[in-house]
Short mmCIF file of C-alpha atoms in Angstrom, two decimals:
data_model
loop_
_atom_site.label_atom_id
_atom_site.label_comp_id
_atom_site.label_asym_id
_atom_site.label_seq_id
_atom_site.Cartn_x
_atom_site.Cartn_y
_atom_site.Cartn_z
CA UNK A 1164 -13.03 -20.66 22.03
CA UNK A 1165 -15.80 -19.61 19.25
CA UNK A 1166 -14.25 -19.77 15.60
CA UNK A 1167 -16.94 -17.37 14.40
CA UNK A 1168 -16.73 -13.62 13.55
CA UNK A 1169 -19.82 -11.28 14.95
CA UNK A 1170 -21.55 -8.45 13.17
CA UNK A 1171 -19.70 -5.39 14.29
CA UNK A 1172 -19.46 -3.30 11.49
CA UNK A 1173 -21.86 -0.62 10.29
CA UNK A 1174 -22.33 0.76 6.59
CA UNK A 1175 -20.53 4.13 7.71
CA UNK A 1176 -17.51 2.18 9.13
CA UNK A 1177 -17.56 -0.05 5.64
CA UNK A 1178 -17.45 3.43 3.18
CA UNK A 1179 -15.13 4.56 5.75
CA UNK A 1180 -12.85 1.53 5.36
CA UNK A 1181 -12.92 1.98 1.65
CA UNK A 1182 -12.28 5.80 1.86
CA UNK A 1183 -9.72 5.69 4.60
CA UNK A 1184 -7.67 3.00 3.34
CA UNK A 1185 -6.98 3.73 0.15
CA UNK A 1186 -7.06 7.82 0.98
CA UNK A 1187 -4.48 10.12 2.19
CA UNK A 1188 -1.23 8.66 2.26
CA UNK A 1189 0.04 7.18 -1.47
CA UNK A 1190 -1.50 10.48 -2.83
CA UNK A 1191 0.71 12.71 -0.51
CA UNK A 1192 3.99 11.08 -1.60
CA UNK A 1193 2.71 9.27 -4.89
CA UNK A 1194 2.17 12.39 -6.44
CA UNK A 1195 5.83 13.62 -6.58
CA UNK A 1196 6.60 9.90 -7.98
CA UNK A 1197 4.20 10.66 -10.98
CA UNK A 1198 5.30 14.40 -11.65
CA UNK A 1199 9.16 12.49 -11.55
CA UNK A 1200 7.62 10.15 -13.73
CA UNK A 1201 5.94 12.15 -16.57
CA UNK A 1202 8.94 14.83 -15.97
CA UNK A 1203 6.69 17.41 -14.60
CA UNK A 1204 3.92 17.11 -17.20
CA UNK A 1205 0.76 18.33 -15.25
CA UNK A 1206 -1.89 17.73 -18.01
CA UNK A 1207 -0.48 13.90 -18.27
CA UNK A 1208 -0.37 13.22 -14.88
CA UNK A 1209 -3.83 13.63 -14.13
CA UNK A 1210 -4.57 11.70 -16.74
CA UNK A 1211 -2.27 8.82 -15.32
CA UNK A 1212 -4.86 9.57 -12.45
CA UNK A 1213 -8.31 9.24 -14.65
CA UNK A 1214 -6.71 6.10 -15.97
CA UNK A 1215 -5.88 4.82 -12.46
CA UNK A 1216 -9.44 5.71 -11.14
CA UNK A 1217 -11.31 4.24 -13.42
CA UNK A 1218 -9.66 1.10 -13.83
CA UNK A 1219 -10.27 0.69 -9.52
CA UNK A 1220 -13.84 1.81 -10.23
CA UNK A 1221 -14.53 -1.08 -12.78
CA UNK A 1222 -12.62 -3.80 -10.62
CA UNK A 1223 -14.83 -3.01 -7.81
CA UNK A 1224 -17.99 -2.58 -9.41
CA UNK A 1225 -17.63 -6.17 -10.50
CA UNK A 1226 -16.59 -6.85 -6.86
CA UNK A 1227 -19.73 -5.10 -5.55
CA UNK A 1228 -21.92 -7.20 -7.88
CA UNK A 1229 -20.49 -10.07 -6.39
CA UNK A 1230 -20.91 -8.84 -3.15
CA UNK A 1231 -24.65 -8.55 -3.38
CA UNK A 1232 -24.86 -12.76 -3.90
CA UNK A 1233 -22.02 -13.88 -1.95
CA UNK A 1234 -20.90 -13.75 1.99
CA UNK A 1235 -18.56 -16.10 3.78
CA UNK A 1236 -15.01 -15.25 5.48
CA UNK A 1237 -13.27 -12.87 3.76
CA UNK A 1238 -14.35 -11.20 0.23
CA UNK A 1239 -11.97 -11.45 -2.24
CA UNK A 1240 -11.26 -14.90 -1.61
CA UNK A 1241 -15.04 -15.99 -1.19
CA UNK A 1242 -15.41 -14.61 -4.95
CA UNK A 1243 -12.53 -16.39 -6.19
CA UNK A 1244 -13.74 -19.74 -4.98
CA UNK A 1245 -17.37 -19.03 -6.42
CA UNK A 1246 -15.67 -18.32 -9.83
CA UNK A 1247 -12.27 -20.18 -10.31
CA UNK A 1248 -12.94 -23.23 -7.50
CA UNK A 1249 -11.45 -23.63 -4.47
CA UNK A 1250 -7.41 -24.41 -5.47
CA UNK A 1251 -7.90 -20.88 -7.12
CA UNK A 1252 -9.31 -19.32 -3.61
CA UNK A 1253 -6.58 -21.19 -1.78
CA UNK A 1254 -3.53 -19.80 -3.66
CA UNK A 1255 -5.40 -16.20 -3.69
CA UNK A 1256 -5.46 -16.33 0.12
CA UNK A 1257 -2.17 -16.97 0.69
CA UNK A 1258 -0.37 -14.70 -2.04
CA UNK A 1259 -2.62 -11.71 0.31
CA UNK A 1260 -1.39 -13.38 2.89
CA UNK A 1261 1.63 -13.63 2.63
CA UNK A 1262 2.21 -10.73 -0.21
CA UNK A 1263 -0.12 -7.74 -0.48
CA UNK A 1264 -1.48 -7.40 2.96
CA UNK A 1265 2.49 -6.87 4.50
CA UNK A 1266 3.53 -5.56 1.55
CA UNK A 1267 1.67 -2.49 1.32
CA UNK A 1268 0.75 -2.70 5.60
CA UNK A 1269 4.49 -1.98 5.68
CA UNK A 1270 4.98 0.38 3.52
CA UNK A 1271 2.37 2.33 5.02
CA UNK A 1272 3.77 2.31 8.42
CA UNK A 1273 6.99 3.73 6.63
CA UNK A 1274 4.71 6.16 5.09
CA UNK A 1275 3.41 7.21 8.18
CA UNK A 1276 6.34 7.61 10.07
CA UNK A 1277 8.24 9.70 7.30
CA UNK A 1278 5.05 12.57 7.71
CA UNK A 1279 5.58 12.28 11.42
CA UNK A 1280 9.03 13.10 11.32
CA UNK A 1281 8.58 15.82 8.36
CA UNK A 1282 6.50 17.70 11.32
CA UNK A 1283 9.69 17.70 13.45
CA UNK A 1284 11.79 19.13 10.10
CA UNK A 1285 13.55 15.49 9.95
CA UNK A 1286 13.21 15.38 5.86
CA UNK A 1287 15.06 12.29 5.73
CA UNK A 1288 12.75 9.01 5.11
CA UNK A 1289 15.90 6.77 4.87
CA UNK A 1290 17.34 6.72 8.35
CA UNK A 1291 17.43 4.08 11.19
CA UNK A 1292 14.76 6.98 12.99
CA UNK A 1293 12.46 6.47 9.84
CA UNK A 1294 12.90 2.71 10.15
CA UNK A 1295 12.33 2.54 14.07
CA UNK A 1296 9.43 4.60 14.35
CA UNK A 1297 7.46 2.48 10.93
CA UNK A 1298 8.25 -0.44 13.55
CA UNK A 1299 6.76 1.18 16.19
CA UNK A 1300 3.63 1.77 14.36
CA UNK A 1301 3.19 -1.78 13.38
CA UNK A 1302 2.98 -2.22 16.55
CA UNK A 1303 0.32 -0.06 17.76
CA UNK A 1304 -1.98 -0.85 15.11
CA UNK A 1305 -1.54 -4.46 15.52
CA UNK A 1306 -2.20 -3.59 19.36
CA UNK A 1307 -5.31 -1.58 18.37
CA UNK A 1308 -6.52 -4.31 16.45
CA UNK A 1309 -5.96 -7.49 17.69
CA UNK A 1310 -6.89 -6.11 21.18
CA UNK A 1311 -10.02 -4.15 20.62
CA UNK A 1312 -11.88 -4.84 16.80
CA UNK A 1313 -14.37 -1.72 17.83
CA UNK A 1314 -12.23 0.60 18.94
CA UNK A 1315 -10.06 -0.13 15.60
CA UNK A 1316 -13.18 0.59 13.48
CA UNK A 1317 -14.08 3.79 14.91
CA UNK A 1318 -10.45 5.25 14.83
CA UNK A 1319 -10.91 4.21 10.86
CA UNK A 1320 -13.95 6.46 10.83
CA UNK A 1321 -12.28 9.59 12.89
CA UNK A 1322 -9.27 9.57 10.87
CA UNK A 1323 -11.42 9.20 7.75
CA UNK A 1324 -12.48 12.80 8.06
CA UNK A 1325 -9.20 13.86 9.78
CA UNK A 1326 -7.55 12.91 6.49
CA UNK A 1327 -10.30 15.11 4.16
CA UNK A 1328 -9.55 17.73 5.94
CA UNK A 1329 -6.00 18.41 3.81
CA UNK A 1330 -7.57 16.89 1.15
CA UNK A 1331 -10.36 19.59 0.52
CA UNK A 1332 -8.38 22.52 1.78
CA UNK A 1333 -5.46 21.53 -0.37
CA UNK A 1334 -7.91 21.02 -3.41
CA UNK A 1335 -9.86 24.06 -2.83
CA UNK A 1336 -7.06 27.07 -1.58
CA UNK A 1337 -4.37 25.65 -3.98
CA UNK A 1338 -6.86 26.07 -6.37
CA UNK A 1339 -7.96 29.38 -5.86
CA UNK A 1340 -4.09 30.19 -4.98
CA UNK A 1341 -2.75 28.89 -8.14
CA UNK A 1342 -5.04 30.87 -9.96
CA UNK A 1343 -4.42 34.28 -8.61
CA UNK A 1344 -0.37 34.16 -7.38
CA UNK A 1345 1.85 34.76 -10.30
CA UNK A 1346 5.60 33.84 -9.88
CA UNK A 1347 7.98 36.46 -9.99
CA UNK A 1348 8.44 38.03 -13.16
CA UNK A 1349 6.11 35.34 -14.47
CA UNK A 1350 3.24 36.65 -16.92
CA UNK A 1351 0.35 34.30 -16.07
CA UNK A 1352 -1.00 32.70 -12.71
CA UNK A 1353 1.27 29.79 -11.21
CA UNK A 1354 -1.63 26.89 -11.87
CA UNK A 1355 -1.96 27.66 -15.89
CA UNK A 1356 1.96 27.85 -15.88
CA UNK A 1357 2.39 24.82 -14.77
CA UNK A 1358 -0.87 23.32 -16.63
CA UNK A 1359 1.65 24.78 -19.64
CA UNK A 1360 4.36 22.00 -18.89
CA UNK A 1361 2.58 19.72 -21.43
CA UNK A 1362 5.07 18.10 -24.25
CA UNK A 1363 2.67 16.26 -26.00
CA UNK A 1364 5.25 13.62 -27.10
CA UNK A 1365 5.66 12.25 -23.35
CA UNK A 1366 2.75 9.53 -24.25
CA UNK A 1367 5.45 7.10 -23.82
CA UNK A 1368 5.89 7.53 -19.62
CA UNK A 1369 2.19 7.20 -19.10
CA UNK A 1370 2.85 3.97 -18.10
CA UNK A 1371 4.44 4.44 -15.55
CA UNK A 1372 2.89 7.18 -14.51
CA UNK A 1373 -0.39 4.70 -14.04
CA UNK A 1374 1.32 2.45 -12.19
CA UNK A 1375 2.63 5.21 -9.54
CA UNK A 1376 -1.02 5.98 -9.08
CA UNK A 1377 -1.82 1.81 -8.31
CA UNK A 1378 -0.27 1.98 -4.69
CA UNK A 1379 -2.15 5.41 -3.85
CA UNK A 1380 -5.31 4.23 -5.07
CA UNK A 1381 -5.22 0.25 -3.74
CA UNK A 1382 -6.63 -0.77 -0.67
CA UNK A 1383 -10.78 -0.73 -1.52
CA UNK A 1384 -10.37 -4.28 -1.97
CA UNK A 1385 -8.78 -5.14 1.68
CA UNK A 1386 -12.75 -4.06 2.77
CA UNK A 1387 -14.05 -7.48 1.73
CA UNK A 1388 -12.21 -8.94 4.46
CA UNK A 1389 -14.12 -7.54 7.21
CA UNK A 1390 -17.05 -9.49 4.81
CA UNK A 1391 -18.07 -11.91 8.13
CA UNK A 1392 -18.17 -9.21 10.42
CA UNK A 1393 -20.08 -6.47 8.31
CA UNK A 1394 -24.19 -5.69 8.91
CA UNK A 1395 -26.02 -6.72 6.06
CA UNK A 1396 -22.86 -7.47 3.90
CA UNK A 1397 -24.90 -8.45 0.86
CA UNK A 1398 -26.37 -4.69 0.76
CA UNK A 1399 -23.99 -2.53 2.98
CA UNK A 1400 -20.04 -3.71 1.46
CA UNK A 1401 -21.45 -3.41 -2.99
CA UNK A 1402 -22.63 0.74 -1.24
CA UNK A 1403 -19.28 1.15 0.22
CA UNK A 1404 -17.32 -0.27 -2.84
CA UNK A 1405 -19.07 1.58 -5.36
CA UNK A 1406 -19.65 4.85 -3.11
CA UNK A 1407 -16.22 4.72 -1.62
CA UNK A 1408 -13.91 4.36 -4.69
CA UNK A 1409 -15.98 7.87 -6.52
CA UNK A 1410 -15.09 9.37 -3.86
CA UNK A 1411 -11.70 8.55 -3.99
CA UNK A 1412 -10.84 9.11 -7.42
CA UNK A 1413 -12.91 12.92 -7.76
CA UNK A 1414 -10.95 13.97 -4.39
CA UNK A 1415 -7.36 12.64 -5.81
CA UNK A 1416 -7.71 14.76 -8.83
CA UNK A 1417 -9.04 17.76 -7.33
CA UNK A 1418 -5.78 17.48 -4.93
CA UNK A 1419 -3.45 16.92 -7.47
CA UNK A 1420 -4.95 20.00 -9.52
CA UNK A 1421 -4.39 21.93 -6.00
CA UNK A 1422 -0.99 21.00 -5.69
CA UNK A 1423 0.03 22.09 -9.07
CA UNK A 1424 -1.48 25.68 -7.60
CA UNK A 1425 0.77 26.08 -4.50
CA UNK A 1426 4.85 25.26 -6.22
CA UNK A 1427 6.45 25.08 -9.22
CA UNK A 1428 6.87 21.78 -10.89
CA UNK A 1429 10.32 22.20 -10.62
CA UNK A 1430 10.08 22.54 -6.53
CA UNK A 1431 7.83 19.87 -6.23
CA UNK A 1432 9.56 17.64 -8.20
CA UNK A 1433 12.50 17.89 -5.80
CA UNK A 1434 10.43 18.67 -2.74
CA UNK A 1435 7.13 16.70 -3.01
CA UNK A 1436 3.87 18.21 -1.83
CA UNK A 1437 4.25 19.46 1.57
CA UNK A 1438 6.25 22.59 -0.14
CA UNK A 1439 2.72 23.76 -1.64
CA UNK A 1440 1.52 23.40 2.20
CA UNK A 1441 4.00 25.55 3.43
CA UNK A 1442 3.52 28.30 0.71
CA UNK A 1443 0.02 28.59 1.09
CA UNK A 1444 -0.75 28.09 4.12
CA UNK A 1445 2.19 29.60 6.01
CA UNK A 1446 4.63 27.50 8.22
CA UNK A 1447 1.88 27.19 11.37
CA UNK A 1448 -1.11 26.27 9.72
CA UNK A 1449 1.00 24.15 7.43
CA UNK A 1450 2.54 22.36 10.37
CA UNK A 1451 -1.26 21.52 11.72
CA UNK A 1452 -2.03 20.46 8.51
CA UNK A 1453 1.10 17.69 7.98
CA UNK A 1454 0.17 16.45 11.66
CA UNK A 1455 -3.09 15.72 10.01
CA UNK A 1456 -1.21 14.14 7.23
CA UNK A 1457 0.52 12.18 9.33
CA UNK A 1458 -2.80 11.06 11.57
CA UNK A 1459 -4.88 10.06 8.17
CA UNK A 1460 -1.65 8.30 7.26
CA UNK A 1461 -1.97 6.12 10.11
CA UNK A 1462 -5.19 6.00 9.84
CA UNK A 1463 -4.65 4.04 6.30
CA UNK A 1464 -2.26 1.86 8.45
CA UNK A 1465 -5.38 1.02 10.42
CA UNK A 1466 -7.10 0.19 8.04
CA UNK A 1467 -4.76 -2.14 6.23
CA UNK A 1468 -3.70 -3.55 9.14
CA UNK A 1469 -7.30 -4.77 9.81
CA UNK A 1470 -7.10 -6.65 6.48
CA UNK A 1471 -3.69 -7.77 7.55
CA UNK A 1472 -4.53 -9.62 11.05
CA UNK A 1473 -7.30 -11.15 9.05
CA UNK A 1474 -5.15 -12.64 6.08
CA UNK A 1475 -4.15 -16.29 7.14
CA UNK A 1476 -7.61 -16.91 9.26
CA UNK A 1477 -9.19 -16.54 5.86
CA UNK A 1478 -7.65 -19.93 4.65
CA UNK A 1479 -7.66 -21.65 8.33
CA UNK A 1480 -11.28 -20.66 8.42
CA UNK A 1481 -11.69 -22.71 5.49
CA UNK A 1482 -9.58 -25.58 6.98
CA UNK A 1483 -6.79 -24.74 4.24
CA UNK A 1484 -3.20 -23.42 5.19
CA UNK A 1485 -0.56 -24.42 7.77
CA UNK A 1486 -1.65 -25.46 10.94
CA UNK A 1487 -5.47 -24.50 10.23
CA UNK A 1488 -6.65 -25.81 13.88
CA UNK A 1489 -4.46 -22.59 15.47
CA UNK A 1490 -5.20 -19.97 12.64
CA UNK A 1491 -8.60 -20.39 12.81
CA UNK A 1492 -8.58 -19.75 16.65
CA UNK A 1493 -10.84 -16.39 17.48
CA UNK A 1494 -9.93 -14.96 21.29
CA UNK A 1495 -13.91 -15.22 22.79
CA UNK A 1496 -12.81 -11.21 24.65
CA UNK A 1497 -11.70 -9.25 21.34
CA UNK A 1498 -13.38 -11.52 18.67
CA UNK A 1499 -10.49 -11.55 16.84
CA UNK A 1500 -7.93 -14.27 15.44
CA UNK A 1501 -5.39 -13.47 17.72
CA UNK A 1502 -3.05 -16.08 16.19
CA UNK A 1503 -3.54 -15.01 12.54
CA UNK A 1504 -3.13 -11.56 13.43
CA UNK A 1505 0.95 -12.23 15.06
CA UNK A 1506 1.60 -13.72 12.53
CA UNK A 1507 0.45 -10.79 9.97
CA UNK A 1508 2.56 -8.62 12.12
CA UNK A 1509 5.45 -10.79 11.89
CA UNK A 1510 5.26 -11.13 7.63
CA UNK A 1511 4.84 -7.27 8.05
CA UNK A 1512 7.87 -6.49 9.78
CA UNK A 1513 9.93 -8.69 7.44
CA UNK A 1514 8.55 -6.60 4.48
CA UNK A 1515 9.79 -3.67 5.99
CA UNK A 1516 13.02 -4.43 6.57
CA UNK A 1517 12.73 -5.50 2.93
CA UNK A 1518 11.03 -2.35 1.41
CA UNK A 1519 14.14 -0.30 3.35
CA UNK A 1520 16.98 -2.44 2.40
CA UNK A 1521 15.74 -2.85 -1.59
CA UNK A 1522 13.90 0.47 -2.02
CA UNK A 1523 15.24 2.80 0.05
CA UNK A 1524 19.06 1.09 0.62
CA UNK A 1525 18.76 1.62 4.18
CA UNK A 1526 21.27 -1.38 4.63
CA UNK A 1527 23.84 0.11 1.78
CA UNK A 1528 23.88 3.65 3.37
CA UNK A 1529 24.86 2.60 6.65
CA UNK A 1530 29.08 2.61 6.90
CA UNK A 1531 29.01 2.48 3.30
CA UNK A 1532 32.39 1.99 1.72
CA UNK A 1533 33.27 3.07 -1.57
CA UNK A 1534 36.57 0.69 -1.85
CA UNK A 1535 35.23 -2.55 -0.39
CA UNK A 1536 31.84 -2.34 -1.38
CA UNK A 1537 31.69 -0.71 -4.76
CA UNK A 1538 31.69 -3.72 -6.98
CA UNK A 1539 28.28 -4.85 -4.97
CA UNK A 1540 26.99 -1.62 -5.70
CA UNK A 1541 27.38 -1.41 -8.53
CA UNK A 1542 26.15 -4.67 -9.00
CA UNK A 1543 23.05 -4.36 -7.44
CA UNK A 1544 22.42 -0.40 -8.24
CA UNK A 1545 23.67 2.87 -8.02
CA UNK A 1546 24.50 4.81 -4.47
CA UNK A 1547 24.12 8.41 -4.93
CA UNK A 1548 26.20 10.28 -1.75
CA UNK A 1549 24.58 13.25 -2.57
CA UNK A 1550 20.73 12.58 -2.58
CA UNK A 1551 21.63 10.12 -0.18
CA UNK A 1552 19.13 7.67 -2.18
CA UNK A 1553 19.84 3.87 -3.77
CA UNK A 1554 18.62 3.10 -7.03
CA UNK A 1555 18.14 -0.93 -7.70
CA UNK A 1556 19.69 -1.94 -10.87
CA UNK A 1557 17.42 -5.60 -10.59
CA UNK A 1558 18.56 -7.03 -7.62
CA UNK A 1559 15.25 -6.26 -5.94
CA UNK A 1560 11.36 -5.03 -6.53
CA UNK A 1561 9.06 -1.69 -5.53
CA UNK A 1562 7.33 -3.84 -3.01
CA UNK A 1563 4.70 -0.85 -2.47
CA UNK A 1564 4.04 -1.14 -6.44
CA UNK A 1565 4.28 -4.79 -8.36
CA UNK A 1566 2.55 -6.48 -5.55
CA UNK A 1567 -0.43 -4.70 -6.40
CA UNK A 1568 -0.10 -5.02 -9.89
CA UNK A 1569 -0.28 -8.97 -9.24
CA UNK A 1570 -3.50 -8.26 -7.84
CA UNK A 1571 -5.00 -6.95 -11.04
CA UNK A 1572 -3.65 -10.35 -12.74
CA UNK A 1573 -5.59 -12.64 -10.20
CA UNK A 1574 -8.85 -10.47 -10.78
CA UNK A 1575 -8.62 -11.65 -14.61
CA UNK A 1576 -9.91 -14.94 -14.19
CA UNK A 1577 -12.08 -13.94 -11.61
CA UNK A 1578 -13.98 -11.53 -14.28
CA UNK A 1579 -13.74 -13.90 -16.81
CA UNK A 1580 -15.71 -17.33 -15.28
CA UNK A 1581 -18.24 -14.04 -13.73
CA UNK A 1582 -19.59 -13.53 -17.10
CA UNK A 1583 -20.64 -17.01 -17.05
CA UNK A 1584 -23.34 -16.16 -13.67
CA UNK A 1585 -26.64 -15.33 -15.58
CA UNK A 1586 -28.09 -14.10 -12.49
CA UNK A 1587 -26.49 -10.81 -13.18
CA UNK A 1588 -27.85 -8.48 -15.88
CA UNK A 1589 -26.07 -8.18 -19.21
CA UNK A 1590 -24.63 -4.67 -17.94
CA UNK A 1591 -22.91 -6.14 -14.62
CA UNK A 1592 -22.14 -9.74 -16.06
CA UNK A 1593 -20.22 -8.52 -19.40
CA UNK A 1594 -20.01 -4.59 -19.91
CA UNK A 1595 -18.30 -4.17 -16.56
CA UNK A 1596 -16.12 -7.34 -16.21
CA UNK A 1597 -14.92 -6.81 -19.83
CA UNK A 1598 -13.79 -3.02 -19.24
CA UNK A 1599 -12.62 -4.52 -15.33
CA UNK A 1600 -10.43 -7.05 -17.32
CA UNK A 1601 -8.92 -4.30 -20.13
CA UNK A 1602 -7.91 -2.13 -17.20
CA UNK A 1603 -6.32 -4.93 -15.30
CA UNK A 1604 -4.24 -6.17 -18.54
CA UNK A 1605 -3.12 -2.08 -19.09
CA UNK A 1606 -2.11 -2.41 -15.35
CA UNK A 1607 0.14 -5.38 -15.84
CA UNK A 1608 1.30 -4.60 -19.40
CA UNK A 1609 2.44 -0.84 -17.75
CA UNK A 1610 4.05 -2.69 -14.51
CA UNK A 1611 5.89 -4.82 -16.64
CA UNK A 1612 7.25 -2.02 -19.05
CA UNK A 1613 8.16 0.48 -16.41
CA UNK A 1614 9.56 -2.00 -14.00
CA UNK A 1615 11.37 -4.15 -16.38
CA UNK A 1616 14.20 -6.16 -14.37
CA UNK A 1617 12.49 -5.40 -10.99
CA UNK A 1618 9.79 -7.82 -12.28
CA UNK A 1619 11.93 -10.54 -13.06
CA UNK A 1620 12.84 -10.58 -9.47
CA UNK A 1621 10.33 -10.31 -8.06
CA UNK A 1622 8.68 -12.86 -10.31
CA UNK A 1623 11.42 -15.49 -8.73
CA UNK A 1624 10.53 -14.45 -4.96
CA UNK A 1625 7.08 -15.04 -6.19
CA UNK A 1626 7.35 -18.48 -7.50
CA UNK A 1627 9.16 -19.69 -4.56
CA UNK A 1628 6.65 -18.34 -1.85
CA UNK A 1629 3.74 -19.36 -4.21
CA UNK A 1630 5.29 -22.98 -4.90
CA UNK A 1631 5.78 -23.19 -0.96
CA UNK A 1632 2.04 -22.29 -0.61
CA UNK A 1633 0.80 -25.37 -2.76
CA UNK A 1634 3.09 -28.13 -1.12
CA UNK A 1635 1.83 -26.87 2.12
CA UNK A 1636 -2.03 -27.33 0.65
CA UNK A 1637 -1.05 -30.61 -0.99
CA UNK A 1638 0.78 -31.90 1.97
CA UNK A 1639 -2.42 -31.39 3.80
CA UNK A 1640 -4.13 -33.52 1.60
CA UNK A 1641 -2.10 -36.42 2.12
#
């Protein structure tokens, strides 16, 4: 069997990637998180936004730079061995594998199957349904993928523009809607009413707020791993990154303004975003338009799930990791590491059972018993029977969230030894990296502060996994 990855990949599929994966799905369900999280402040929240956007932008502008000089396996890790050696690139690798890519792969599969059940009226994202039918979708996109690469890339493109679609209508009618519909008995337009929510002293949830917006704007950087298999990578994947992520960022805050034009803050606090569907575009058109929700959600999966199947052949490709000589294995039919991409399915399915047991207390609301159970509970976080929702106390981390977040702490050093390449103009080799490095500090300093206890776990699940990942690279050694 041939260990090599061909040239499949187009510029349009690469922008595509960039715009599909990280657009339309943590923006549908992220934005009720932020309005939660800045209590309904409209003005703030899209500034949590601008904050979020233009800390992505700088990371991958300093990504793209390195892009244009460097091509091996997989992105990311190529530029962390060029910069911080090859230990560095090693334990990089295997935190996205065995972190990030499952953590947020899963999470999008739960993503996608809560929109796909909204368009059936089931409202609840918490049941075994939910749960069945995010395993279900692993599996077709790990199907899709591992079985035919091509057909997986141009699904990413079609569902790229299937996704706009409520995107731009959302941004433009709400819009338009929020400026001309006045609530009842209401003396100004519902958009500038609820532009008026603004408490000026609410500075102090920002942070979170900026973190909310990290899940619904990651993903750009799971692009790099299609690095071997892209057309002209050097010139194509630095025009993706750089076009891709200003596209993002104008069309997230355009939505979010159109939102804020269709429902109260009050109703979309409680209801999230598909209420402002309904109202403005009546219960038909606002049915098509969550089925296309729930197709560009998927179409994220896609997407991530491409990175995902990739995620351990990155270090066996590199004769690094467990068992390299299977890992490293590419099927001569598909072109693609069949073996590497299992087991990315597998680490994803254990993350979701994770994400609905810690984050959503799936396990907790099934037969839960007040009397036998309650010191757990309470132990562990706070059942509420009437919202039908678990809140972790610190027995457990926002897996679609902190993992992330980690992400912006491994870029530090990466920016840092970059400044030290002289081939790079003064603009690209210190203006950007030093404004990529102040947004990636905000973006751990604001994790840290609005998770709190949830970091200290996860910190310890962390360690372990991370410790386990060198004694397998030093074992290999000896």
């Amino acid at each position: 069997m041939e260990n090599e990855l061909t040239k499949k990949y187009g510029l349009f599929t690469a922008i595509a990637m960039v715009v599909g994966i990280v657009m339309g799905s943590g923006v549908f369900f992220k934005a009720q998180n932020i309005l939660n999280a800045t209590d309904g402040d409209m003005p703030l929240g899209i500034l949590a936004w601008i904050i979020g956007g233009a800390i992505m932008i700088a990371c991958a502008f300093c990504f793209a730079t390195m892009a244009t000089k460097y091509e091996k396996v997989n992105g990311l890790v190529d530029y962390a061995e060029v910069t911080c050696g090859k230990k560095y690139a090693y334990m990089v690798g295997w935190f996205m594998t065995m972190f990030y890519y499952p953590c947020i792969t899963s999470v999008l599969a739960w993503v996608s199957a809560r929109y796909t059940l909204e368009v059936f009226g089931h409202m609840d994202p918490t049941t075994g349904t939910c749960l069945a039918l995010a395993g279900l979708y692993l599996c077709i996109s790990y199907a899709i993928n591992a079985l035919s690469p091509v057909i997986a890339g141009k699904f990413q493109v079609s569902a790229t523009i299937i996704k706009l679609i409520p995107l731009t209508l959302m941004a433009v009618a709400g819009t338009i809607y929020g400026l001309v519909v006045k609530p009842d008995g209401a003396s100004q337009p519902l958009l500038m009413q609820n532009f008026a929510t603004s408490k000026g002293d609410n500075i102090n949830v920002l942070f979170g707020s900026v973190v909310a917006t990290a899940f619904a704007y990651e993903g750009w950087i799971v692009a790099t791993s299609i690095n071997a298999e892209l057309k002209n990578s050097k010139k194509n994947l630095p025009i993706a990154l750089t076009v891709g992520t200003l596209i993002i960022m104008c069309v997230y805050i355009a939505y979010y303004i159109g939102v804020a034009g269709g429902a109260t803050v009050e109703t979309l606090r409680i209801h999230g975003a598909m209420t402002a569907f309904t109202n403005i575009f009546g219960s038909v058109l606002g049915t098509v338009l969550k089925v296309f929700i729930a197709i560009s959600c998927l179409g994220t999966l896609n997407g991530l799930m491409l990175g995902c199947t990739r995620g351990i052949y990155a270090l066996a490709a590199r004769n690094e990791g467990p068992k390299p000589q299977i890992f490293s294995v590419v099927d001569p039919s598909t072109n693609m590491p069949s073996n590497s991409a299992i087991f990315g399915l597998l680490l994803c399915s254990i993350w979701l059972f994770y994400f609905f047991a810690a984050n959503l207390g799936m396990l907790f609301v099934v037969n839960y018993d007040a009397e036998t159970a309650n010191g757990l509970i309470k132990l562990i976080g706070t059942f509420n029977a009437e919202t039908n929702t678990f809140a972790v106390n610190w027995f457990g981390f926002d897996s679609s969230e902190i993992p992330i977040v980690t992400l912006y702490a491994i870029y530090m050093p990466i920016f840092i030894k970059m400044m030290k390449f002289k081939e790079f103009s003064p603009f690209k080799r210190i203006v950007m990296p030093i404004l990529a490095i102040i947004g990636s500090a905000f973006m751990v300093f604001a994790a840290v502060y609005a998770h709190k206890w949830g970091v200290v776990f996860y910190l310890i699940v962390f360690a372990i996994i991370m410790i386990f990942g060198r004694m397998v690279m030093n074992a290999k050694k000896e």
